[in-house]
PDB file of C-alpha atoms in Angstrom:
ATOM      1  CA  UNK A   7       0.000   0.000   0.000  1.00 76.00           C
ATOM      2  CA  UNK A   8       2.673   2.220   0.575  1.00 77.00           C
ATOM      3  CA  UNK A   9       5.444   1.387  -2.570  1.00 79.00           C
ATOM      4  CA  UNK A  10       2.407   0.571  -4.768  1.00 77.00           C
ATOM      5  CA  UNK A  11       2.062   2.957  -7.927  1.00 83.00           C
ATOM      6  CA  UNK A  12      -1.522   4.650  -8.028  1.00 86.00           C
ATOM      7  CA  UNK A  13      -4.217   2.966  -5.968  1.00 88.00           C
ATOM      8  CA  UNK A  14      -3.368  -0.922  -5.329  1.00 87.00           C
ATOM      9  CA  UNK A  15      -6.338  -0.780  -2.126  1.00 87.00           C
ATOM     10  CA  UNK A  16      -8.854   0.798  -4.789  1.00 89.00           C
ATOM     11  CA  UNK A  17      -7.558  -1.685  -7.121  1.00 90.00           C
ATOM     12  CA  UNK A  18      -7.992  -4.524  -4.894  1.00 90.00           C
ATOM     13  CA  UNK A  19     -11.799  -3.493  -4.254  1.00 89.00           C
ATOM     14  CA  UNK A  20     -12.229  -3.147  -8.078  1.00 92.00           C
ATOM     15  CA  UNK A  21     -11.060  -6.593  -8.935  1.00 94.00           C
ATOM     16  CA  UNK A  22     -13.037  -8.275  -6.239  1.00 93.00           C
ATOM     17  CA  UNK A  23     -16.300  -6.463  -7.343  1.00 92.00           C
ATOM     18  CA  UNK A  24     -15.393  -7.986 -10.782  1.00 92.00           C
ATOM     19  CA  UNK A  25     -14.597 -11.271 -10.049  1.00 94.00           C
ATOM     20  CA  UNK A  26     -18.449 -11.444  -7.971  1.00 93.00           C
ATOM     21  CA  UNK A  27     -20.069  -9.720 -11.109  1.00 91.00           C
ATOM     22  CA  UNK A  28     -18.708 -12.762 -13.281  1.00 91.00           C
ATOM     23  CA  UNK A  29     -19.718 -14.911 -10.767  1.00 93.00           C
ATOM     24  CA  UNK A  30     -23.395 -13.824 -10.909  1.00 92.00           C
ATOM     25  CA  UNK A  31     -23.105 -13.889 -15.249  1.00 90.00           C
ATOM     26  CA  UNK A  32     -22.260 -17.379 -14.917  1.00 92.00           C
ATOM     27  CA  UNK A  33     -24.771 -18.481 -12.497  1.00 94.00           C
ATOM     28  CA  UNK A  34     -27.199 -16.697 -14.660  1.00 92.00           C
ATOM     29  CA  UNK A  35     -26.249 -18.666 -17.380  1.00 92.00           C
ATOM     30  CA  UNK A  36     -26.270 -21.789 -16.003  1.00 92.00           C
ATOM     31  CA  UNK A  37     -29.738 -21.236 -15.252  1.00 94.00           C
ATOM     32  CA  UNK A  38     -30.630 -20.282 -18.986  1.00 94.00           C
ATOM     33  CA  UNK A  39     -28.728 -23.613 -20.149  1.00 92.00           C
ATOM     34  CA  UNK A  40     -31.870 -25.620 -18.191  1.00 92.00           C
ATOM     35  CA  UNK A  41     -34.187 -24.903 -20.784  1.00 93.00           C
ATOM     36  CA  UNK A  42     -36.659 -26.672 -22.175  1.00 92.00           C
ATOM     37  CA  UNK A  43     -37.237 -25.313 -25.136  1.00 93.00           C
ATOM     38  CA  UNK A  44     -34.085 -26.266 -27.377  1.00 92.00           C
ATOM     39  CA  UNK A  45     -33.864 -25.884 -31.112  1.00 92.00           C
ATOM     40  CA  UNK A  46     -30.659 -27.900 -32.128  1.00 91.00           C
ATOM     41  CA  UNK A  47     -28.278 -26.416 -34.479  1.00 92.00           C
ATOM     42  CA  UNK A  48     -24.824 -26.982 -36.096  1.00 92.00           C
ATOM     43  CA  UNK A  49     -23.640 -23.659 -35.759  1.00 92.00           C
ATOM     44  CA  UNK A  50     -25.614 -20.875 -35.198  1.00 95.00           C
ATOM     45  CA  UNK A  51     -26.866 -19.275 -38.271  1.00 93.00           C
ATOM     46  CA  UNK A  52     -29.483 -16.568 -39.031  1.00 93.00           C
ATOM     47  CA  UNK A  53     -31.875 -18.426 -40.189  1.00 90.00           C
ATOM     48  CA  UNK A  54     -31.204 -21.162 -37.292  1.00 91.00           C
ATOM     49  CA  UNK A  55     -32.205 -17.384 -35.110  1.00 94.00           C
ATOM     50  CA  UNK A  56     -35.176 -17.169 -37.223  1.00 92.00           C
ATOM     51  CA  UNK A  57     -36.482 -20.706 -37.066  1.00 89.00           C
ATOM     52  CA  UNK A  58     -36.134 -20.971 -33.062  1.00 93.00           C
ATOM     53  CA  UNK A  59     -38.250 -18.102 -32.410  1.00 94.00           C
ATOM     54  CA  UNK A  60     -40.932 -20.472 -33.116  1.00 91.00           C
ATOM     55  CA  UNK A  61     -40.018 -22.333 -30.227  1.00 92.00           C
ATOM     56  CA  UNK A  62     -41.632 -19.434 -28.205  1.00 92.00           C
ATOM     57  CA  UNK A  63     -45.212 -20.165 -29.463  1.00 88.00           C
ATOM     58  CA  UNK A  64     -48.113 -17.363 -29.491  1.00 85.00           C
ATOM     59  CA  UNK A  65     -45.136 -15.225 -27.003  1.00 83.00           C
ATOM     60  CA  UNK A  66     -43.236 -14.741 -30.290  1.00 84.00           C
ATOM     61  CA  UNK A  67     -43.613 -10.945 -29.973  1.00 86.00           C
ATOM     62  CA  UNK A  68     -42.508  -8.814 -27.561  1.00 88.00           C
ATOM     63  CA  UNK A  69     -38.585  -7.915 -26.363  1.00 90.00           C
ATOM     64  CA  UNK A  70     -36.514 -10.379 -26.956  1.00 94.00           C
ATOM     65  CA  UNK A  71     -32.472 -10.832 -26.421  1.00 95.00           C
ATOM     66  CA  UNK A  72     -30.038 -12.837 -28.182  1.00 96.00           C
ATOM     67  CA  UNK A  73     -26.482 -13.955 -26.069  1.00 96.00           C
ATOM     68  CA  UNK A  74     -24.301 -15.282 -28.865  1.00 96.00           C
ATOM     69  CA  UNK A  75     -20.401 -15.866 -28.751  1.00 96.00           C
ATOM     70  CA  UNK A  76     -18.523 -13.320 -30.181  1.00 96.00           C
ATOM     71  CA  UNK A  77     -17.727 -15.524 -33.577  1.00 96.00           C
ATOM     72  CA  UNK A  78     -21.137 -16.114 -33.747  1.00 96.00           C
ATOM     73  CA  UNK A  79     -21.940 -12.624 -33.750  1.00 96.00           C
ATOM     74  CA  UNK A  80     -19.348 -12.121 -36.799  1.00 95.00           C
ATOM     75  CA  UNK A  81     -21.490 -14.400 -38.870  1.00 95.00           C
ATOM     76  CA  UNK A  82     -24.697 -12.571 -37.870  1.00 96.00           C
ATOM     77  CA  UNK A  83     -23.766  -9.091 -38.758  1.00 94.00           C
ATOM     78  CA  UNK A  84     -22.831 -10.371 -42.270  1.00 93.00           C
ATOM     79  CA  UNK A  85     -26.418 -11.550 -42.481  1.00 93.00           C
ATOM     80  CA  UNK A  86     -28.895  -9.384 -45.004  1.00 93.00           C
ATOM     81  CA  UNK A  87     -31.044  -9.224 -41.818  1.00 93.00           C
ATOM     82  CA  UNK A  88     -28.839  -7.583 -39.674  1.00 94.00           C
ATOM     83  CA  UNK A  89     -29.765  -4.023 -37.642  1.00 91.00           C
ATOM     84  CA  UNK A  90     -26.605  -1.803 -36.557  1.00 88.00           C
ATOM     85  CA  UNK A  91     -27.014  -1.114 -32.747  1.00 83.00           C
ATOM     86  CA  UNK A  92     -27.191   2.451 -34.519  1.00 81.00           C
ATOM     87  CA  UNK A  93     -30.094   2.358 -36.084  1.00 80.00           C
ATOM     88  CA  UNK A  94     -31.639   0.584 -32.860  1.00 76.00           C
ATOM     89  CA  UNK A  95     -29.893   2.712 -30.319  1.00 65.00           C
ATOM     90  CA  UNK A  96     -33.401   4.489 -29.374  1.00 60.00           C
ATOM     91  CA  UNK A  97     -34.587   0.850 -28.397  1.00 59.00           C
ATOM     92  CA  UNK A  98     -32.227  -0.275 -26.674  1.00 61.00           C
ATOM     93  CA  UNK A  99     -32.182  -0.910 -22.577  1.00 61.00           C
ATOM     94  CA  UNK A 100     -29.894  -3.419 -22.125  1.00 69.00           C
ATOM     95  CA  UNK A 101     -25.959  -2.237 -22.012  1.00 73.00           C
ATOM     96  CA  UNK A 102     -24.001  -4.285 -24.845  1.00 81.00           C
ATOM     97  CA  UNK A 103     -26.712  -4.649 -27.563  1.00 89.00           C
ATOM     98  CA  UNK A 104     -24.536  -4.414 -30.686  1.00 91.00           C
ATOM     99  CA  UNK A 105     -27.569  -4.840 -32.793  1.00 92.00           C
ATOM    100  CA  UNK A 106     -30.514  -6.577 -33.657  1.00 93.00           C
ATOM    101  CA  UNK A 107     -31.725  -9.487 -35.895  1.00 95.00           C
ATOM    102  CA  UNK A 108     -35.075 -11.016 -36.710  1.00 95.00           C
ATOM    103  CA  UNK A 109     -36.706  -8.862 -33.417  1.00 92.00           C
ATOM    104  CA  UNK A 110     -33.948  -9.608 -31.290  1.00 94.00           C
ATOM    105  CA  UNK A 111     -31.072  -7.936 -30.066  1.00 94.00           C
ATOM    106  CA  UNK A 112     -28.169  -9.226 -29.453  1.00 95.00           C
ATOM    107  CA  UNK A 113     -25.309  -9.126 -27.090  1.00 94.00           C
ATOM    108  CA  UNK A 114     -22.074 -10.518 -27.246  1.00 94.00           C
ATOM    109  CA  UNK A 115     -20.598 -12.240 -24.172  1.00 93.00           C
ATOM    110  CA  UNK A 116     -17.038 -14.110 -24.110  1.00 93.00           C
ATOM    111  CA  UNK A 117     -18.790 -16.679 -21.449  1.00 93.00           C
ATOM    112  CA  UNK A 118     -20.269 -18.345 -24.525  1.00 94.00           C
ATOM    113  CA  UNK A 119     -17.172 -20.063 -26.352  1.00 93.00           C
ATOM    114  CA  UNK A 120     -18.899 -21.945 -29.201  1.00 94.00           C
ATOM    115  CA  UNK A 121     -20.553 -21.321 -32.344  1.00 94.00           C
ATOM    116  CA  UNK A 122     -23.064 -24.202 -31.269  1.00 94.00           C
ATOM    117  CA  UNK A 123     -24.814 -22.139 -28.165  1.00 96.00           C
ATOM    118  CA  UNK A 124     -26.430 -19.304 -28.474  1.00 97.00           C
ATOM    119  CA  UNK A 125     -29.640 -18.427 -25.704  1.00 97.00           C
ATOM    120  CA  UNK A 126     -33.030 -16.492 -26.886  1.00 97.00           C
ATOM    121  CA  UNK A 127     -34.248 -14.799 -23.488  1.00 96.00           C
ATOM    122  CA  UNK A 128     -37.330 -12.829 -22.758  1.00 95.00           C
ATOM    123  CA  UNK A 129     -37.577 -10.193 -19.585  1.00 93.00           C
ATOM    124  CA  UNK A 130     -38.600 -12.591 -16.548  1.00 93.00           C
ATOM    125  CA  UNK A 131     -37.275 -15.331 -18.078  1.00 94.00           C
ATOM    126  CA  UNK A 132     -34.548 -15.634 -14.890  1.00 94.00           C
ATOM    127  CA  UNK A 133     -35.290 -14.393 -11.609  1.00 93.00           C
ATOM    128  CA  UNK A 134     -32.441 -13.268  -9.263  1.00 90.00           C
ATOM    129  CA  UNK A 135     -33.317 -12.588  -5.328  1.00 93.00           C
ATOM    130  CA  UNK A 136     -30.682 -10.531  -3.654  1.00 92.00           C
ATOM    131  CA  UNK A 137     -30.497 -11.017  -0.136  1.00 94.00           C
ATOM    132  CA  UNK A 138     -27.304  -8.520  -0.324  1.00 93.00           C
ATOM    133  CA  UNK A 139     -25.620  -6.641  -2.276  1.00 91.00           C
ATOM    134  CA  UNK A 140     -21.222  -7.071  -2.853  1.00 92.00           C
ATOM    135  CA  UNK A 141     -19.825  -5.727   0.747  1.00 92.00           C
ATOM    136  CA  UNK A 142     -16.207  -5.551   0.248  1.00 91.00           C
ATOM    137  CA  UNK A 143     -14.521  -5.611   3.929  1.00 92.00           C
ATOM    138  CA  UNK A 144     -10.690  -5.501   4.727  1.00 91.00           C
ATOM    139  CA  UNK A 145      -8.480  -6.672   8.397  1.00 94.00           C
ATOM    140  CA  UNK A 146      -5.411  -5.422   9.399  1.00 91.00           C
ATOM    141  CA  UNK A 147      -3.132  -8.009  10.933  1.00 93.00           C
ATOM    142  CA  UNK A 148      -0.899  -5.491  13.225  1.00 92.00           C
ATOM    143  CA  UNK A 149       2.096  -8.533  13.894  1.00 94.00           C
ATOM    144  CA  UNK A 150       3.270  -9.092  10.056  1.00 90.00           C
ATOM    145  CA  UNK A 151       1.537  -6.142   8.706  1.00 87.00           C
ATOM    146  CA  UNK A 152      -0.331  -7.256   6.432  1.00 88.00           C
ATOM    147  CA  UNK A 153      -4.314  -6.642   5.122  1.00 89.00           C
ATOM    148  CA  UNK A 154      -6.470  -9.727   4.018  1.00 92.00           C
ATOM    149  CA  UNK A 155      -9.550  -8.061   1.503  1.00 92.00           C
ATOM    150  CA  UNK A 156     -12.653 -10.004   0.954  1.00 93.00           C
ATOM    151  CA  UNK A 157     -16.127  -9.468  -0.752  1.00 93.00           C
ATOM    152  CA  UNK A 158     -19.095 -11.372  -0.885  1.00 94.00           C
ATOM    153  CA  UNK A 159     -22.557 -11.057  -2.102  1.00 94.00           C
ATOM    154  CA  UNK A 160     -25.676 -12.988  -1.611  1.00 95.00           C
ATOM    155  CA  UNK A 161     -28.404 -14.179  -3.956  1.00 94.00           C
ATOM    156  CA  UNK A 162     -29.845 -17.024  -6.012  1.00 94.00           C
ATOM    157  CA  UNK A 163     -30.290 -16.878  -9.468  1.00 93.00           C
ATOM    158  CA  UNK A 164     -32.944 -19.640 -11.115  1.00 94.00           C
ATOM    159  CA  UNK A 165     -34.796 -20.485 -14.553  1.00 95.00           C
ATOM    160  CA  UNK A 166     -38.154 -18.543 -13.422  1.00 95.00           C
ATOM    161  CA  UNK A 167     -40.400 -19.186 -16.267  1.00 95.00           C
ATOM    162  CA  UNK A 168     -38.939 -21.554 -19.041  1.00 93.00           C
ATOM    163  CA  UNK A 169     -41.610 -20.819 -21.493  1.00 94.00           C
ATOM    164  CA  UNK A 170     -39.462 -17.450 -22.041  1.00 95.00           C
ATOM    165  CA  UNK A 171     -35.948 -18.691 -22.794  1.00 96.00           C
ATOM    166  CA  UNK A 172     -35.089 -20.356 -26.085  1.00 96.00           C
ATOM    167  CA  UNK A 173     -31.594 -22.736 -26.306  1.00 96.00           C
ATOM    168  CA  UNK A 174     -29.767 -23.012 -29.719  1.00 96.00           C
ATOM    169  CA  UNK A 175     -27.849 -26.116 -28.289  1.00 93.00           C
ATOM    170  CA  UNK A 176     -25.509 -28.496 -30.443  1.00 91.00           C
ATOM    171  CA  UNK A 177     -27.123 -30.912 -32.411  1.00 90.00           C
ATOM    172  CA  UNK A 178     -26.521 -34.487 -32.142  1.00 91.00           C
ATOM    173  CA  UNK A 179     -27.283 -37.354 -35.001  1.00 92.00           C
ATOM    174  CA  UNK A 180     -30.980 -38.342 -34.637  1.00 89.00           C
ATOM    175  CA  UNK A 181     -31.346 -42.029 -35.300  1.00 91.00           C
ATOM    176  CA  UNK A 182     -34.832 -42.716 -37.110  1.00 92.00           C
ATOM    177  CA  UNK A 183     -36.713 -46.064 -37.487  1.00 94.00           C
ATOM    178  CA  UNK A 184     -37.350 -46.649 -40.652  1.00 94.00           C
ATOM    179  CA  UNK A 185     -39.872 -49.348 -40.931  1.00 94.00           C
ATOM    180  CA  UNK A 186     -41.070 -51.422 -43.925  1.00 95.00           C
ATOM    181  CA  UNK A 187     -44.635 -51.353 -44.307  1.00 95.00           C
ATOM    182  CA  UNK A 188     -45.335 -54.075 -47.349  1.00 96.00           C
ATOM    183  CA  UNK A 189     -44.160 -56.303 -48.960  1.00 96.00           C
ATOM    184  CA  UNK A 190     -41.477 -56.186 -51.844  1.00 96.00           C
ATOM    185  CA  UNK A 191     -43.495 -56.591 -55.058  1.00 95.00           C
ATOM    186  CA  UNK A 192     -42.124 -55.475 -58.824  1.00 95.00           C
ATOM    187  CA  UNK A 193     -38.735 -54.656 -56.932  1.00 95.00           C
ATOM    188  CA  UNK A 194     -40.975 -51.806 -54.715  1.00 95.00           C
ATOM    189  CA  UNK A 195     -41.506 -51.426 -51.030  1.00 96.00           C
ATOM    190  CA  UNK A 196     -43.056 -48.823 -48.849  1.00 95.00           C
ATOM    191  CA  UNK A 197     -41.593 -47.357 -45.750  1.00 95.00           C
ATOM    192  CA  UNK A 198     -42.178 -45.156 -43.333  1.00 92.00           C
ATOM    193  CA  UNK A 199     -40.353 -43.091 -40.271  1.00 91.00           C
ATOM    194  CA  UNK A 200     -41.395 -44.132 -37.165  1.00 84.00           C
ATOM    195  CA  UNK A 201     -42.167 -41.652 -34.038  1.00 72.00           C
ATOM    196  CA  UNK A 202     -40.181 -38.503 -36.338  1.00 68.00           C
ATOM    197  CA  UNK A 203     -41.781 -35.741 -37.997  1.00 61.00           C
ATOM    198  CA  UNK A 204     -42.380 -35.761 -41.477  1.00 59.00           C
ATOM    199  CA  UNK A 205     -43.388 -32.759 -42.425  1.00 55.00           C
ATOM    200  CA  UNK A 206     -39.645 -31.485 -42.777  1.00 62.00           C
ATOM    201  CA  UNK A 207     -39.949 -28.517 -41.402  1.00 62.00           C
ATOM    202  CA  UNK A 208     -37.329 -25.350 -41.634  1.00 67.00           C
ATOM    203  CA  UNK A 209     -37.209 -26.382 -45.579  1.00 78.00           C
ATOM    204  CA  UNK A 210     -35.279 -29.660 -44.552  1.00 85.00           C
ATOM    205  CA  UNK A 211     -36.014 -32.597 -47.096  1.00 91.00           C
ATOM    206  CA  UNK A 212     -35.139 -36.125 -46.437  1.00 93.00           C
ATOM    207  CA  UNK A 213     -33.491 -38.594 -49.065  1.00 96.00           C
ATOM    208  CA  UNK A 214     -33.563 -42.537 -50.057  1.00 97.00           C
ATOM    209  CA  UNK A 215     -31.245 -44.543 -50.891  1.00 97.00           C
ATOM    210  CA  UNK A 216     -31.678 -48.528 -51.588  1.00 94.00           C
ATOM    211  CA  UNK A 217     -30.244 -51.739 -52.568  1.00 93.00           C
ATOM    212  CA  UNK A 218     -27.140 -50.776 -49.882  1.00 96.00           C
ATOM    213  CA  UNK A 219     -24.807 -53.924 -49.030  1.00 96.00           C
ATOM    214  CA  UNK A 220     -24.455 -51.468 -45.653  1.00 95.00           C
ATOM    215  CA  UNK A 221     -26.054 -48.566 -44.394  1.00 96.00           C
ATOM    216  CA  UNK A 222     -23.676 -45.577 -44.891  1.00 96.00           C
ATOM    217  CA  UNK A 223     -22.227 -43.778 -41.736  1.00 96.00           C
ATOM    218  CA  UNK A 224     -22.771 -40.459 -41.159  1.00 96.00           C
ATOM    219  CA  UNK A 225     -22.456 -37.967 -38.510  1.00 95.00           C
ATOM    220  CA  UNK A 226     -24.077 -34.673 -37.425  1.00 93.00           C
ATOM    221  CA  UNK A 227     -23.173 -31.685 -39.218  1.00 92.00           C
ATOM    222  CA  UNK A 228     -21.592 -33.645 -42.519  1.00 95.00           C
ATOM    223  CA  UNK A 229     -22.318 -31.880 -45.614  1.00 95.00           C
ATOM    224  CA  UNK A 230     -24.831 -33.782 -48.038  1.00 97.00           C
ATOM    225  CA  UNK A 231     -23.856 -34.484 -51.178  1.00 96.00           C
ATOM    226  CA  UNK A 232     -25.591 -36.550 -54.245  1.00 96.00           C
ATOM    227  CA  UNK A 233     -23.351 -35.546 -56.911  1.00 95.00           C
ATOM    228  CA  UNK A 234     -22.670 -38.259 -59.316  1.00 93.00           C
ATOM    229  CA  UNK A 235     -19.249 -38.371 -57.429  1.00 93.00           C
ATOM    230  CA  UNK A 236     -20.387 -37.265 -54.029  1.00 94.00           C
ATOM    231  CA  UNK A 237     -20.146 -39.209 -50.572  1.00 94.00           C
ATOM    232  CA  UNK A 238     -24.112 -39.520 -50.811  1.00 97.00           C
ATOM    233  CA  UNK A 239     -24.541 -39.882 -54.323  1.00 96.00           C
ATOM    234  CA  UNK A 240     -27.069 -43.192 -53.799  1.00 96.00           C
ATOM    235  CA  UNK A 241     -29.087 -40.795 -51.961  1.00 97.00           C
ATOM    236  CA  UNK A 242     -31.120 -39.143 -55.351  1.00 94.00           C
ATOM    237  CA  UNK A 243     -34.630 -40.046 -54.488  1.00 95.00           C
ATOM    238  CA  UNK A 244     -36.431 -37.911 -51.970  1.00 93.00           C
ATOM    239  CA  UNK A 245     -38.136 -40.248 -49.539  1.00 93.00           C
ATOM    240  CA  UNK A 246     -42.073 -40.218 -49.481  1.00 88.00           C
ATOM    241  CA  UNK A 247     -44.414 -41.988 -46.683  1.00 86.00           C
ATOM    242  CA  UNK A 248     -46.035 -44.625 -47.464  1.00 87.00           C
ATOM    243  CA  UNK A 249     -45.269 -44.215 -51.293  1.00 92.00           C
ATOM    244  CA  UNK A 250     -43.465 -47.210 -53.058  1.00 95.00           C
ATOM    245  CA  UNK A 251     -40.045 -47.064 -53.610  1.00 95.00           C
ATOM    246  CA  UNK A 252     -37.240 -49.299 -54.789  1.00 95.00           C
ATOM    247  CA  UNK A 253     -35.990 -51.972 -52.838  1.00 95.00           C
ATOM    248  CA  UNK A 254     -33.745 -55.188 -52.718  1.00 95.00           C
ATOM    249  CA  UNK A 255     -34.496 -58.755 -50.294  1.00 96.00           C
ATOM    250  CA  UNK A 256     -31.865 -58.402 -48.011  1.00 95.00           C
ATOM    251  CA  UNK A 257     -30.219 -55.205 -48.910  1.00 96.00           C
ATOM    252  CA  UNK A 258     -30.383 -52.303 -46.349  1.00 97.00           C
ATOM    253  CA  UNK A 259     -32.856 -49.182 -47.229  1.00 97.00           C
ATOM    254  CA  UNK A 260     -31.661 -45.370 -45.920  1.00 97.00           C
ATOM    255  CA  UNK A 261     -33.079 -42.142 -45.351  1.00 96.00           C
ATOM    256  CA  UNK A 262     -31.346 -39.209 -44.266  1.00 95.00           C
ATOM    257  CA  UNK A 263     -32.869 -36.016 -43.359  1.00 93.00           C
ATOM    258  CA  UNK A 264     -30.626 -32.921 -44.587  1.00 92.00           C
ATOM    259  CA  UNK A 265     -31.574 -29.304 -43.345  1.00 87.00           C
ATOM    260  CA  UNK A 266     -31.899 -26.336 -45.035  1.00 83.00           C
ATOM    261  CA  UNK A 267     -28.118 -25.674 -45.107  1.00 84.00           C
ATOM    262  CA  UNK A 268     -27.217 -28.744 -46.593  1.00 91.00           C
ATOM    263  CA  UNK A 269     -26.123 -30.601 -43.409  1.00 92.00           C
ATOM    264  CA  UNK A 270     -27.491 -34.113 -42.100  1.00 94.00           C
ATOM    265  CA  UNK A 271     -29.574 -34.503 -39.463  1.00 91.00           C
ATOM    266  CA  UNK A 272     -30.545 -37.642 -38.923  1.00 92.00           C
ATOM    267  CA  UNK A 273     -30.315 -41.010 -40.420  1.00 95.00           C
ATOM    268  CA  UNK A 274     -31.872 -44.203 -40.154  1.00 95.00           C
ATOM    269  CA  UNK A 275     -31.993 -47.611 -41.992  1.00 97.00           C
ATOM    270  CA  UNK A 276     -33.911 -51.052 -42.497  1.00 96.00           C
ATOM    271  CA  UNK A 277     -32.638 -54.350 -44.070  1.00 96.00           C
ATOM    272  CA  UNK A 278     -35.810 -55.054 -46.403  1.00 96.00           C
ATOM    273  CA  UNK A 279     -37.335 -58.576 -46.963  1.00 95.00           C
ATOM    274  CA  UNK A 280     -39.132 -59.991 -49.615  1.00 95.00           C
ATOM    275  CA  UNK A 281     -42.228 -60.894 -47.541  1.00 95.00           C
ATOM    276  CA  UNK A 282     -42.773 -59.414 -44.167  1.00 92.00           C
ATOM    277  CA  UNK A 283     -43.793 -61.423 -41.278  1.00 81.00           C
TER     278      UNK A 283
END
């Protein structure tokens, strides 16, 4: 305190304050990442923004925030869609809004690290009871003299009301059963995808493949492709409930659903049979 340049005790306080305010940030995250509302994406894209606002039902409107990572935020702003905090400045009542897309605005925030996470909060979405606020204290010991500085602050912070908090969370591969429905007759079979939507929603589509000595492995986030040459290129029929499509006694039948950027989704596979039992 004495040989120190400038203020090292106002320093001290400072830095303890900090390190408490960080503390609270990542509690309050934590209690965004128990949502139940989860839209699962590859990387977070503006559309993928734009698609998981339907996750808040008939409470679509109203304020909304977005907490991306900050190279998440460098793909937004490139987006056609994007609002310059300056244009929304007038708007805005939360400190670092950098700008706003599809209704919300975003912030940027270091405490998320991937391009995978990204959270969709409305006001009351968290609640946070303070039962006091930081109290920095300080105690001299007179015999080495030396000062020990401590803070502390006390509060909870919980998910309040989950129906207001949206979680762009990383996909993983969803495995579909792909059943057989009849019988192979003229070298045809129907299928059909057991407990999965199939209304591809978000402009995904879903693709067949048949007469496979193996179903082909794939993993989340591959990019599709049913070039003449490409890694999926016995994938050219787009799959169909219940319609009849080719297939082979004993040979394995695929579908994989691809999103709207090109990327699978989900996969799934049945060896098909001449006559079922």
């Amino acid at each position: 305190v004495l040989s120190g340049y400038g203020d090292p005790v106002g320093e001290i306080g400072e830095q303890l304050v900090t390190s408490i305010a960080s503390k609270l940030d990542n509690d309050v995250l934590s209690a965004l990442d128990n949502a139940s509302l989860i839209y699962p994406v590859i990387s977070v894209t503006p559309n993928d923004v734009n698609n998981a606002l339907v996750k808040l039902g008939e409470d679509f409107d109203g304020e909304k925030y977005l907490f991306v990572s900050p190279a998440t935020y460098a793909v937004l702003r490139d987006a056609k869609e994007w609002v310059p905090a300056s244009e929304v400045a007038a708007q805005i009542v939360l400190r670092g809004v950098v700008g706003m897309i599809y209704g919300c605005y975003v912030v940027v925030t270091n405490k998320i690290t991937t391009t995978d996470t990204a959270y969709i909060v409305k006001p009351g979405a968290v609640a946070l009871f303070m039962k006091r606020g930081t109290q920095v204290e300080s105690d001299r010991n007179i015999i080495n003299k030396s000062t020990t500085f401590t803070a502390d602050k006390h509060y909870a912070a919980y998910l309040y009301d989950s129906s207001k908090v949206v979680k762009l969370g990383a996909a993983t591969l969803t495995d579909l059963e792909l059943v057989q429905t009849s019988d192979i007759e003229n070298g045809k079979a129907t299928f059909r995808i057991a407990g999965y939507p199939t209304n591809l929603s978000y402009g995904w589509k879903a693709y067949y493949a048949q007469n496979l000595t193996t179903a082909v492995s794939v993993a989340v986030g591959d990019t599709f492709d049913n070039s003449t040459n490409g890694t999926h290129k016995a994938f050219t029929v787009e799959f169909e409930q219940g319609v009849a499509l080719s297939a082979t006694n004993a040979k394995y039948s695929q579908v994989l659903y691809v999103d709207a950027t090109g990327k699978i989704r989900a996969s799934g596979d049945v060896a098909a049979v001449t006559t079922l039992a």
